[in-house]
XYZ file of N, CA, C and O in Angstrom:
448
model
N 77.911 26.481 219.442
C 76.653 26.579 220.132
C 76.714 25.719 221.383
O 77.356 24.694 221.408
N 76.032 26.167 222.405
C 76.010 25.407 223.638
C 75.036 26.028 224.607
O 74.209 26.866 224.244
N 75.167 25.622 225.853
C 74.291 26.146 226.889
C 75.060 26.275 228.186
O 76.122 25.694 228.358
N 74.500 27.061 229.101
C 75.176 27.266 230.365
C 74.230 27.822 231.413
O 73.039 28.014 231.169
N 74.801 28.076 232.569
C 74.070 28.632 233.693
C 74.971 29.663 234.349
O 76.151 29.396 234.589
N 74.439 30.852 234.628
C 75.256 31.900 235.218
C 74.445 32.835 236.081
O 73.219 32.803 236.081
N 75.161 33.669 236.816
C 74.534 34.670 237.659
C 74.917 36.032 237.105
O 76.102 36.263 236.869
N 74.029 36.940 236.811
C 72.595 36.944 237.062
C 71.757 36.503 235.866
O 70.543 36.616 235.904
N 72.365 35.973 234.831
C 71.642 35.679 233.589
C 70.757 34.431 233.695
O 69.789 34.295 232.979
N 71.070 33.504 234.595
C 70.316 32.254 234.692
C 70.728 31.313 233.569
O 71.854 31.336 233.108
N 69.792 30.479 233.110
C 70.077 29.579 232.004
C 70.233 30.372 230.719
O 69.535 31.347 230.485
N 71.168 29.954 229.865
C 71.400 30.685 228.619
C 71.898 29.760 227.526
O 72.413 28.679 227.793
N 71.724 30.228 226.293
C 72.338 29.599 225.122
C 73.555 30.433 224.761
O 73.568 31.655 224.954
N 74.588 29.786 224.256
C 75.819 30.488 223.902
C 76.175 30.175 222.451
O 76.065 29.032 222.014
N 76.534 31.205 221.705
C 76.997 31.028 220.335
C 78.272 31.835 220.135
O 78.419 32.923 220.675
N 79.176 31.262 219.374
C 80.429 31.937 219.063
C 81.133 31.182 217.944
O 81.020 29.963 217.845
N 81.835 31.911 217.127
C 82.745 31.319 216.152
C 84.088 31.961 216.418
O 84.212 33.185 216.400
N 85.085 31.119 216.713
C 86.385 31.708 216.998
C 87.419 31.256 215.983
O 87.172 30.387 215.164
N 88.536 31.891 216.051
C 89.658 31.601 215.175
C 90.807 31.120 216.053
O 91.207 31.813 216.979
N 91.297 29.913 215.784
C 92.475 29.392 216.471
C 93.604 29.395 215.451
O 93.465 28.857 214.357
N 94.704 30.027 215.805
C 95.810 30.129 214.859
C 97.145 29.872 215.567
O 97.278 30.095 216.756
N 98.085 29.438 214.776
C 99.438 29.219 215.269
C 100.237 30.498 215.121
O 99.993 31.300 214.221
N 101.180 30.694 216.009
C 102.082 31.834 215.885
C 103.147 31.594 214.818
O 103.919 32.492 214.495
N 103.191 30.367 214.277
C 104.166 30.025 213.239
C 103.439 30.017 211.897
O 102.588 29.158 211.658
N 103.698 30.982 211.016
C 102.979 31.077 209.740
C 103.052 29.782 208.927
O 104.098 29.152 208.832
N 101.901 29.361 208.386
C 101.843 28.184 207.523
C 101.805 26.853 208.245
O 101.771 25.811 207.600
N 101.826 26.861 209.574
C 101.814 25.610 210.331
C 100.788 25.686 211.442
O 100.554 26.751 212.003
N 100.168 24.535 211.746
C 99.248 24.481 212.882
C 99.965 23.751 214.022
O 99.712 22.596 214.315
N 100.917 24.457 214.610
C 101.699 23.922 215.714
C 101.757 24.970 216.816
O 101.592 26.158 216.563
N 102.002 24.528 218.064
C 102.054 25.489 219.177
C 103.164 26.506 218.973
O 104.129 26.219 218.297
N 103.046 27.674 219.575
C 101.966 28.136 220.454
C 100.758 28.608 219.645
O 100.893 29.021 218.496
N 99.572 28.519 220.254
C 98.325 28.890 219.603
C 97.742 30.151 220.237
O 97.924 30.399 221.418
N 97.008 30.896 219.437
C 96.245 32.042 219.922
C 94.818 31.868 219.414
O 94.591 31.262 218.370
N 93.841 32.376 220.161
C 92.451 32.305 219.717
C 91.773 33.633 219.992
O 92.189 34.391 220.869
N 90.719 33.909 219.204
C 89.978 35.150 219.406
C 88.622 35.071 218.720
O 88.416 34.263 217.826
N 87.720 35.919 219.178
C 86.409 36.078 218.562
C 85.902 37.472 218.889
O 86.064 37.948 220.012
N 85.278 38.100 217.914
C 84.703 39.419 218.166
C 83.257 39.314 218.629
O 82.695 40.315 219.072
N 82.657 38.114 218.552
C 81.263 37.974 218.947
C 80.999 36.666 219.678
O 80.990 35.596 219.077
N 80.802 36.779 220.968
C 80.326 35.694 221.825
C 78.981 36.178 222.348
O 78.907 37.240 222.971
N 77.907 35.439 222.069
C 76.577 35.876 222.467
C 75.973 34.903 223.473
O 75.911 33.700 223.217
N 75.573 35.440 224.626
C 74.847 34.679 225.646
C 73.403 35.147 225.591
O 73.128 36.335 225.775
N 72.474 34.232 225.324
C 71.065 34.572 225.216
C 70.300 33.916 226.356
O 70.239 32.683 226.439
N 69.731 34.745 227.240
C 68.950 34.245 228.378
C 67.657 33.609 227.864
O 67.235 33.831 226.729
N 67.011 32.825 228.722
C 65.766 32.157 228.338
C 64.691 33.135 227.897
O 63.839 32.805 227.079
N 64.710 34.371 228.422
C 63.704 35.369 228.041
C 64.103 36.155 226.792
O 63.390 37.052 226.372
N 65.257 35.852 226.188
C 65.709 36.513 224.971
C 66.690 37.645 225.182
O 67.296 38.125 224.221
N 66.878 38.117 226.423
C 67.867 39.160 226.697
C 69.262 38.615 226.369
O 69.540 37.432 226.580
N 70.126 39.491 225.867
C 71.448 39.037 225.435
C 72.587 39.855 226.035
O 72.433 41.048 226.303
N 73.715 39.175 226.212
C 75.006 39.797 226.478
C 75.907 39.441 225.307
O 75.918 38.285 224.863
N 76.658 40.419 224.804
C 77.584 40.183 223.701
C 78.979 40.562 224.176
O 79.169 41.609 224.801
N 79.945 39.701 223.877
C 81.317 39.926 224.331
C 82.309 39.553 223.233
O 81.981 38.816 222.298
N 83.515 40.045 223.364
C 84.644 39.603 222.554
C 85.616 38.899 223.491
O 85.572 39.098 224.701
N 86.478 38.053 222.938
C 87.448 37.364 223.786
C 88.701 37.011 223.000
O 88.695 36.977 221.766
N 89.772 36.740 223.734
C 91.030 36.312 223.123
C 91.885 35.653 224.185
O 91.639 35.790 225.386
N 92.882 34.908 223.728
C 93.776 34.252 224.660
C 94.756 33.337 223.960
O 94.952 33.415 222.744
N 95.343 32.448 224.747
C 96.322 31.502 224.232
C 95.887 30.077 224.557
O 95.113 29.848 225.484
N 96.400 29.151 223.786
C 96.087 27.750 224.017
C 97.324 26.893 223.931
O 98.208 27.140 223.112
N 97.391 25.902 224.802
C 98.463 24.917 224.759
C 97.853 23.560 224.472
O 96.739 23.260 224.905
N 98.550 22.732 223.739
C 98.040 21.435 223.325
C 98.461 20.360 224.315
O 99.643 20.219 224.639
N 97.473 19.605 224.825
C 97.764 18.494 225.736
C 98.148 17.265 224.912
O 97.885 17.212 223.706
N 98.741 16.240 225.533
C 99.095 15.015 224.811
C 97.885 14.308 224.192
O 98.024 13.551 223.240
N 96.676 14.569 224.696
C 95.469 13.939 224.162
C 94.851 14.743 223.021
O 93.775 14.403 222.525
N 95.478 15.823 222.609
C 94.952 16.654 221.538
C 93.930 17.666 221.997
O 93.185 18.210 221.191
N 93.883 17.921 223.295
C 92.962 18.925 223.832
C 93.681 20.261 223.915
O 94.829 20.339 224.342
N 92.999 21.300 223.502
C 93.555 22.637 223.576
C 93.141 23.242 224.912
O 91.953 23.389 225.201
N 94.106 23.553 225.766
C 93.858 24.141 227.081
C 93.853 25.655 226.896
O 94.860 26.240 226.508
N 92.697 26.283 227.162
C 92.488 27.697 226.868
C 92.636 28.576 228.100
O 92.134 28.233 229.171
N 93.285 29.718 227.929
C 93.371 30.750 228.968
C 93.302 32.093 228.271
O 93.997 32.315 227.287
N 92.441 32.975 228.792
C 92.320 34.270 228.150
C 91.449 35.227 228.922
O 91.243 35.074 230.131
N 90.907 36.192 228.202
C 90.054 37.205 228.818
C 88.899 37.527 227.879
O 88.956 37.249 226.683
N 87.842 38.118 228.460
C 86.705 38.555 227.658
C 86.318 39.964 228.064
O 86.643 40.427 229.151
N 85.611 40.628 227.145
C 85.110 41.979 227.412
C 83.679 42.057 226.903
O 83.419 41.765 225.728
N 82.742 42.435 227.772
C 81.354 42.605 227.368
C 81.252 43.895 226.565
O 81.667 44.963 227.027
N 80.717 43.785 225.350
C 80.662 44.930 224.445
C 79.265 45.527 224.309
O 79.132 46.682 223.908
N 78.225 44.749 224.606
C 76.863 45.278 224.515
C 75.885 44.301 225.157
O 76.258 43.202 225.562
N 74.636 44.719 225.208
C 73.583 43.875 225.746
C 72.224 44.369 225.308
O 72.078 45.491 224.819
N 71.210 43.508 225.476
C 69.836 43.885 225.146
C 68.943 43.583 226.347
O 69.330 42.839 227.252
N 67.742 44.132 226.336
C 66.796 43.886 227.420
C 67.366 44.329 228.751
O 67.875 45.437 228.878
N 67.312 43.447 229.741
C 67.837 43.772 231.074
C 69.331 44.074 231.055
O 69.848 44.686 231.985
N 70.029 43.686 230.003
C 71.472 43.914 229.900
C 71.817 45.072 228.967
O 72.983 45.265 228.611
N 70.803 45.872 228.564
C 71.055 47.039 227.720
C 72.051 47.965 228.431
O 71.904 48.278 229.602
N 73.082 48.373 227.722
C 74.097 49.253 228.284
C 75.139 48.542 229.131
O 75.957 49.185 229.776
N 75.111 47.200 229.123
C 76.051 46.439 229.953
C 77.477 46.547 229.436
O 77.720 46.718 228.243
N 78.398 46.445 230.346
C 79.817 46.368 230.064
C 80.411 45.364 231.035
O 79.685 44.647 231.717
N 81.702 45.333 231.116
C 82.364 44.440 232.056
C 83.426 43.601 231.381
O 83.617 43.668 230.166
N 84.105 42.808 232.181
C 85.188 41.980 231.661
C 85.517 40.889 232.673
O 84.990 40.874 233.781
N 86.418 40.000 232.264
C 86.833 38.937 233.163
C 87.783 37.972 232.485
O 88.332 38.260 231.416
N 87.944 36.821 233.109
C 88.853 35.797 232.608
C 88.074 34.646 231.981
O 86.917 34.409 232.293
N 88.746 33.943 231.107
C 88.192 32.807 230.390
C 89.151 31.642 230.545
O 90.364 31.819 230.429
N 88.627 30.459 230.819
C 89.452 29.251 230.826
C 88.612 28.111 230.285
O 87.383 28.138 230.341
N 89.253 27.103 229.738
C 88.487 25.988 229.209
C 89.338 24.981 228.484
O 90.569 25.039 228.487
N 88.649 24.039 227.851
C 89.274 22.954 227.104
C 88.496 22.774 225.802
O 87.267 22.799 225.802
N 89.203 22.600 224.688
C 88.554 22.363 223.403
C 89.204 21.160 222.728
O 90.422 21.071 222.651
N 88.366 20.230 222.264
C 88.851 19.068 221.531
C 88.994 19.472 220.071
O 88.003 19.662 219.380
N 90.227 19.617 219.609
C 90.464 20.023 218.229
C 90.810 18.832 217.340
O 91.076 19.001 216.160
N 90.767 17.607 217.912
C 91.043 16.402 217.132
C 89.825 16.039 216.298
O 89.935 15.690 215.131
N 88.630 16.088 216.890
C 87.406 15.780 216.164
C 86.803 17.072 215.617
O 86.971 18.141 216.195
N 86.126 16.966 214.487
C 85.493 18.142 213.890
C 84.004 17.892 213.735
O 83.626 16.793 213.338
N 83.127 18.829 214.056
C 83.534 20.138 214.549
C 84.108 20.049 215.955
O 83.752 19.148 216.718
N 85.000 20.959 216.275
C 85.610 20.985 217.603
C 84.537 21.240 218.660
O 83.526 21.873 218.394
N 84.757 20.705 219.856
C 83.813 20.915 220.959
C 84.589 21.031 222.252
O 85.736 20.601 222.342
N 83.949 21.602 223.264
C 84.615 21.746 224.544
C 83.760 22.520 225.513
O 82.535 22.580 225.375
N 84.427 23.123 226.495
C 83.717 23.928 227.481
C 84.586 25.107 227.878
O 85.809 25.059 227.763
N 83.931 26.176 228.305
C 84.639 27.348 228.808
C 83.976 27.817 230.099
O 82.786 27.609 230.314
N 84.766 28.433 230.931
C 84.286 29.086 232.144
C 84.630 30.557 232.036
O 85.781 30.912 231.775
N 83.607 31.411 232.201
C 83.810 32.856 232.209
C 83.636 33.339 233.637
O 82.642 33.020 234.281
N 84.586 34.090 234.127
C 84.515 34.617 235.493
C 84.827 36.101 235.456
O 85.906 36.503 235.017
N 83.847 36.925 235.874
C 84.056 38.365 235.830
C 82.850 39.105 236.355
O 82.055 38.540 237.108
N 82.721 40.353 235.945
C 81.626 41.190 236.417
C 80.907 41.861 235.256
O 81.550 42.244 234.270
N 79.591 42.002 235.424
C 78.773 42.784 234.500
C 78.589 44.164 235.137
O 78.191 44.260 236.288
N 78.918 45.204 234.384
C 78.730 46.573 234.887
C 77.688 47.272 234.034
O 77.386 46.846 232.918
N 77.140 48.345 234.569
C 76.146 49.129 233.814
C 76.516 50.581 233.843
O 76.999 51.110 234.750
């Protein structure tokens, strides 16, 4: 859960549960992959954008997961009904402390 500011959505709340996994079975060691089928951005008026995302992560010496990936808008409500679009995702996640926390930047286009 978190919050953000974007164009054209304005202020929004963000919710997502993702899966971070290692490419090496049975071990949590690099390289890492992450994905989620549901990332929800909820505008202050209740309108929503829903997206899926995936990508790769590399571990920094401080235990921060450096994220790079892509997202795809899968649906929307209200002013975003019928929305689509896609773009890139980048960010940092602290996986040393639990629950994990961090930030992401989404850059792309909303289409209708």
